[in-house]
Amino acid sequence: MSLDQLNLYLFHILNVPDQASIWMINYASLIAHDLVYLFLLIFAIAWFRGSYEVKTGIIKAFIFTAITLLMSEVLSAVLNTPRPFMMDVGRTLIEHAPTGSFPSNHMSIFSGIAFAYYFSPQRDLGRILIWTAWLVAWSRVYVGVHFPIDMLGAFLMAVIVNLAGLPLWWKYENQIINFILGIHYWVFSPLIRMGWIK
């Protein structure tokens, strides 16, 4: 069995079956489409209400995830591999633009965040986020907008970006954090003094 055949075989296993319940369809659609917005809200609240250590973790996650996502966007545009619905394969539950499928931007975001925390003192949180990333991966295949290989590619890319970037992060961590937090404290100083944010 070739890699393409295996990819298609796994897609048909994971894609929404004809007899799927409404509950499962809604659950998968929620994870596939809306979980990223919930994450953004959680990170925004954590940034404005969290401690120095919380902000440090968010800065690291943002930088590594941004790099991973940028690479994903470039690869997707260059390779321009078709999505399942562009090949009339499987069932599609949510609308999506006919952009390149490999690698998955959603998986790049969730995996980038997960490994940023996994390769840090907050490793336990990283483990939970890795499982969350794979939940997103399942949902994106289930709703028919990605193939399994799109998810694996994004996952491996996030690992590589995090491992390759760690030496630079360790070297410039303090300068980066102090610079970004300096801007934060300057911009939001009135709200910080009133105790509304930290």
PDB file of N, CA and C in Angstrom, residues 16-56:
ATOM      1  N   VAL A  16     -16.805  11.392   8.439  1.00  0.00           N
ATOM      2  CA  VAL A  16     -18.139  11.174   8.982  1.00  0.00           C
ATOM      3  C   VAL A  16     -18.868  10.064   8.223  1.00  0.00           C
ATOM      4  N   PRO A  17     -19.362   9.047   8.943  1.00  0.00           N
ATOM      5  CA  PRO A  17     -20.119   7.979   8.270  1.00  0.00           C
ATOM      6  C   PRO A  17     -21.544   8.431   7.967  1.00  0.00           C
ATOM      7  N   ASP A  18     -22.190   7.721   7.080  1.00  0.00           N
ATOM      8  CA  ASP A  18     -23.562   8.068   6.685  1.00  0.00           C
ATOM      9  C   ASP A  18     -24.529   8.000   7.862  1.00  0.00           C
ATOM     10  N   GLN A  19     -24.255   7.090   8.806  1.00  0.00           N
ATOM     11  CA  GLN A  19     -25.179   6.894   9.922  1.00  0.00           C
ATOM     12  C   GLN A  19     -24.793   7.707  11.157  1.00  0.00           C
ATOM     13  N   ALA A  20     -23.941   8.708  11.001  1.00  0.00           N
ATOM     14  CA  ALA A  20     -23.495   9.507  12.147  1.00  0.00           C
ATOM     15  C   ALA A  20     -24.662  10.235  12.803  1.00  0.00           C
ATOM     16  N   SER A  21     -24.605  10.325  14.135  1.00  0.00           N
ATOM     17  CA  SER A  21     -25.658  11.018  14.876  1.00  0.00           C
ATOM     18  C   SER A  21     -25.484  12.529  14.755  1.00  0.00           C
ATOM     19  N   ILE A  22     -26.573  13.240  14.960  1.00  0.00           N
ATOM     20  CA  ILE A  22     -26.527  14.703  14.940  1.00  0.00           C
ATOM     21  C   ILE A  22     -25.594  15.212  16.036  1.00  0.00           C
ATOM     22  N   TRP A  23     -25.613  14.549  17.193  1.00  0.00           N
ATOM     23  CA  TRP A  23     -24.747  14.959  18.310  1.00  0.00           C
ATOM     24  C   TRP A  23     -23.285  14.892  17.902  1.00  0.00           C
ATOM     25  N   MET A  24     -22.886  13.789  17.262  1.00  0.00           N
ATOM     26  CA  MET A  24     -21.491  13.631  16.862  1.00  0.00           C
ATOM     27  C   MET A  24     -21.116  14.629  15.770  1.00  0.00           C
ATOM     28  N   ILE A  25     -22.015  14.870  14.847  1.00  0.00           N
ATOM     29  CA  ILE A  25     -21.756  15.841  13.782  1.00  0.00           C
ATOM     30  C   ILE A  25     -21.559  17.237  14.366  1.00  0.00           C
ATOM     31  N   ASN A  26     -22.429  17.617  15.298  1.00  0.00           N
ATOM     32  CA  ASN A  26     -22.315  18.941  15.918  1.00  0.00           C
ATOM     33  C   ASN A  26     -21.053  19.056  16.762  1.00  0.00           C
ATOM     34  N   TYR A  27     -20.717  17.985  17.471  1.00  0.00           N
ATOM     35  CA  TYR A  27     -19.516  17.982  18.314  1.00  0.00           C
ATOM     36  C   TYR A  27     -18.263  18.143  17.465  1.00  0.00           C
ATOM     37  N   ALA A  28     -18.149  17.350  16.413  1.00  0.00           N
ATOM     38  CA  ALA A  28     -16.976  17.424  15.543  1.00  0.00           C
ATOM     39  C   ALA A  28     -16.886  18.780  14.853  1.00  0.00           C
ATOM     40  N   SER A  29     -18.019  19.310  14.428  1.00  0.00           N
ATOM     41  CA  SER A  29     -18.033  20.613  13.763  1.00  0.00           C
ATOM     42  C   SER A  29     -17.604  21.719  14.716  1.00  0.00           C
ATOM     43  N   LEU A  30     -18.031  21.615  15.966  1.00  0.00           N
ATOM     44  CA  LEU A  30     -17.638  22.592  16.985  1.00  0.00           C
ATOM     45  C   LEU A  30     -16.130  22.570  17.209  1.00  0.00           C
ATOM     46  N   ILE A  31     -15.569  21.376  17.363  1.00  0.00           N
ATOM     47  CA  ILE A  31     -14.127  21.246  17.580  1.00  0.00           C
ATOM     48  C   ILE A  31     -13.362  21.729  16.356  1.00  0.00           C
ATOM     49  N   ALA A  32     -13.823  21.343  15.186  1.00  0.00           N
ATOM     50  CA  ALA A  32     -13.105  21.657  13.949  1.00  0.00           C
ATOM     51  C   ALA A  32     -13.112  23.140  13.627  1.00  0.00           C
ATOM     52  N   HIS A  33     -14.207  23.810  13.948  1.00  0.00           N
ATOM     53  CA  HIS A  33     -14.366  25.202  13.506  1.00  0.00           C
ATOM     54  C   HIS A  33     -14.211  26.225  14.624  1.00  0.00           C
ATOM     55  N   ASP A  34     -14.720  25.925  15.818  1.00  0.00           N
ATOM     56  CA  ASP A  34     -14.858  26.951  16.856  1.00  0.00           C
ATOM     57  C   ASP A  34     -13.859  26.860  18.001  1.00  0.00           C
ATOM     58  N   LEU A  35     -13.205  25.729  18.188  1.00  0.00           N
ATOM     59  CA  LEU A  35     -12.306  25.585  19.336  1.00  0.00           C
ATOM     60  C   LEU A  35     -11.158  26.587  19.282  1.00  0.00           C
ATOM     61  N   VAL A  36     -10.691  26.912  18.098  1.00  0.00           N
ATOM     62  CA  VAL A  36      -9.589  27.860  17.967  1.00  0.00           C
ATOM     63  C   VAL A  36      -9.976  29.226  18.535  1.00  0.00           C
ATOM     64  N   TYR A  37     -11.237  29.622  18.385  1.00  0.00           N
ATOM     65  CA  TYR A  37     -11.691  30.909  18.920  1.00  0.00           C
ATOM     66  C   TYR A  37     -11.788  30.867  20.446  1.00  0.00           C
ATOM     67  N   LEU A  38     -12.173  29.717  20.987  1.00  0.00           N
ATOM     68  CA  LEU A  38     -12.193  29.553  22.439  1.00  0.00           C
ATOM     69  C   LEU A  38     -10.779  29.661  22.997  1.00  0.00           C
ATOM     70  N   PHE A  39      -9.815  29.073  22.299  1.00  0.00           N
ATOM     71  CA  PHE A  39      -8.416  29.162  22.719  1.00  0.00           C
ATOM     72  C   PHE A  39      -7.948  30.616  22.724  1.00  0.00           C
ATOM     73  N   LEU A  40      -8.308  31.361  21.697  1.00  0.00           N
ATOM     74  CA  LEU A  40      -7.921  32.772  21.635  1.00  0.00           C
ATOM     75  C   LEU A  40      -8.495  33.544  22.820  1.00  0.00           C
ATOM     76  N   LEU A  41      -9.740  33.268  23.168  1.00  0.00           N
ATOM     77  CA  LEU A  41     -10.371  33.930  24.307  1.00  0.00           C
ATOM     78  C   LEU A  41      -9.664  33.571  25.608  1.00  0.00           C
ATOM     79  N   ILE A  42      -9.357  32.287  25.785  1.00  0.00           N
ATOM     80  CA  ILE A  42      -8.673  31.840  27.002  1.00  0.00           C
ATOM     81  C   ILE A  42      -7.302  32.490  27.117  1.00  0.00           C
ATOM     82  N   PHE A  43      -6.567  32.541  26.016  1.00  0.00           N
ATOM     83  CA  PHE A  43      -5.241  33.152  26.048  1.00  0.00           C
ATOM     84  C   PHE A  43      -5.329  34.650  26.317  1.00  0.00           C
ATOM     85  N   ALA A  44      -6.350  35.315  25.781  1.00  0.00           N
ATOM     86  CA  ALA A  44      -6.512  36.749  26.034  1.00  0.00           C
ATOM     87  C   ALA A  44      -6.777  37.006  27.515  1.00  0.00           C
ATOM     88  N   ILE A  45      -7.659  36.215  28.110  1.00  0.00           N
ATOM     89  CA  ILE A  45      -7.955  36.359  29.539  1.00  0.00           C
ATOM     90  C   ILE A  45      -6.715  36.048  30.366  1.00  0.00           C
ATOM     91  N   ALA A  46      -6.014  34.971  30.014  1.00  0.00           N
ATOM     92  CA  ALA A  46      -4.806  34.595  30.747  1.00  0.00           C
ATOM     93  C   ALA A  46      -3.732  35.674  30.637  1.00  0.00           C
ATOM     94  N   TRP A  47      -3.635  36.306  29.470  1.00  0.00           N
ATOM     95  CA  TRP A  47      -2.627  37.354  29.279  1.00  0.00           C
ATOM     96  C   TRP A  47      -2.910  38.565  30.179  1.00  0.00           C
ATOM     97  N   PHE A  48      -4.152  38.993  30.207  1.00  0.00           N
ATOM     98  CA  PHE A  48      -4.481  40.207  30.954  1.00  0.00           C
ATOM     99  C   PHE A  48      -4.662  39.969  32.449  1.00  0.00           C
ATOM    100  N   ARG A  49      -4.905  38.730  32.848  1.00  0.00           N
ATOM    101  CA  ARG A  49      -5.108  38.439  34.269  1.00  0.00           C
ATOM    102  C   ARG A  49      -4.018  37.556  34.871  1.00  0.00           C
ATOM    103  N   GLY A  50      -3.148  37.015  34.035  1.00  0.00           N
ATOM    104  CA  GLY A  50      -2.168  36.048  34.506  1.00  0.00           C
ATOM    105  C   GLY A  50      -0.912  36.675  35.092  1.00  0.00           C
ATOM    106  N   SER A  51      -0.142  35.843  35.776  1.00  0.00           N
ATOM    107  CA  SER A  51       1.113  36.261  36.401  1.00  0.00           C
ATOM    108  C   SER A  51       2.216  36.412  35.357  1.00  0.00           C
ATOM    109  N   TYR A  52       3.391  36.801  35.827  1.00  0.00           N
ATOM    110  CA  TYR A  52       4.562  36.918  34.951  1.00  0.00           C
ATOM    111  C   TYR A  52       4.859  35.583  34.277  1.00  0.00           C
ATOM    112  N   GLU A  53       4.769  34.490  35.040  1.00  0.00           N
ATOM    113  CA  GLU A  53       5.048  33.165  34.483  1.00  0.00           C
ATOM    114  C   GLU A  53       4.025  32.793  33.409  1.00  0.00           C
ATOM    115  N   VAL A  54       2.775  33.134  33.632  1.00  0.00           N
ATOM    116  CA  VAL A  54       1.735  32.854  32.638  1.00  0.00           C
ATOM    117  C   VAL A  54       2.008  33.632  31.358  1.00  0.00           C
ATOM    118  N   LYS A  55       2.357  34.894  31.509  1.00  0.00           N
ATOM    119  CA  LYS A  55       2.652  35.724  30.339  1.00  0.00           C
ATOM    120  C   LYS A  55       3.874  35.207  29.588  1.00  0.00           C
ATOM    121  N   THR A  56       4.868  34.746  30.317  1.00  0.00           N
ATOM    122  CA  THR A  56       6.061  34.179  29.677  1.00  0.00           C
ATOM    123  C   THR A  56       5.697  32.983  28.805  1.00  0.00           C
TER     124      THR A  56
END
